[in-house]
Phi, psi and omega in degrees: 000149173284152180307322180292332176286322177298319180299332182264353186300119179250159179304323182292342180272354185255122174258096185249119180295164179301151180295146177291163177297153181306130180090349179266152180281154174287121183233345184269139175280151174245193181209141171252131177251093186277137179217352186223154177225144177232073180289147176280121184233344183098140187296337179288348185250006180243157180288332184253013180065017175284158181277001179223165179240148174264120183223172170283188180287150182301131177057036178224162176301151187309319184257013180291153176236164176223123178270128180234111175296141179238136184290161182308321181298320178287325175304311180298320180294318179293320178298316180295318180299315180297317180293325182280315188248349184067201179231169178288173181299334178262011173091004180286146180288317188246129183209161176283173182304325181271005178097348181282189180288139174289122183283154182299327179295326180288310182287337176292321177296316179296319179299315180299317179296319179295320178300318180300322181280323188275330185259157175289163179301324179294320182283331181300327182274001178261173177283002181304123178050043186293328182227157180304329180298342177300335179297320179294318178300317180295319179297312180299318179297317179297313181300314181295316182290340177279351178098010177292138181304131181305327178293321177291321176300314179300317180298313181296323183275351182079027179257167168283162181296335181290333186300311179302325181282334181275318188250348184236028184298328179299320181291315181294315181294328183292351181250026182301320180296320178297316180296319177300319178297319179298316180295317179298318178296317180297318178295320180295319178296321179294323180292333181276349181293137178290150180275000000 
């Protein structure tokens, strides 16, 4: 998700399956049904003097939605976050102490502190995961290298189909051996079909 989509994420947009029984692992996928974005634009650019604007999704029709499947680990994290912190009065998952939108300066500070804890001293001085938006890049790269169809990756990430081919060609090209194996298996299966 883009940071502005995370800022707008509401409980009603989350399809989170029931928690597993005690002692069992989280195995069910959930879904986010995204329909809103709250980009930070500055109070001089909004009608109500808020520091953010309420908009539809980037490069989509105003009322368009985007369905994003979420893996079991994220399902568990969202369930735990909701149980621990609840939601804002308007149902958003993430909010500032006073209930408003978390500002980019706040989450950037938290991101920098998290990088210091999570990365080695050598990696902290590199551009690795330099900004929160790096998470989307990492997700798209993981999906592509796992063999997910580039069109499906683009749909989940809210990109045009051209984006994976334009910006992630190293990842796509790096799985040529996997693709060759898939084609070989398909050809072998076709050869085994009775006439």
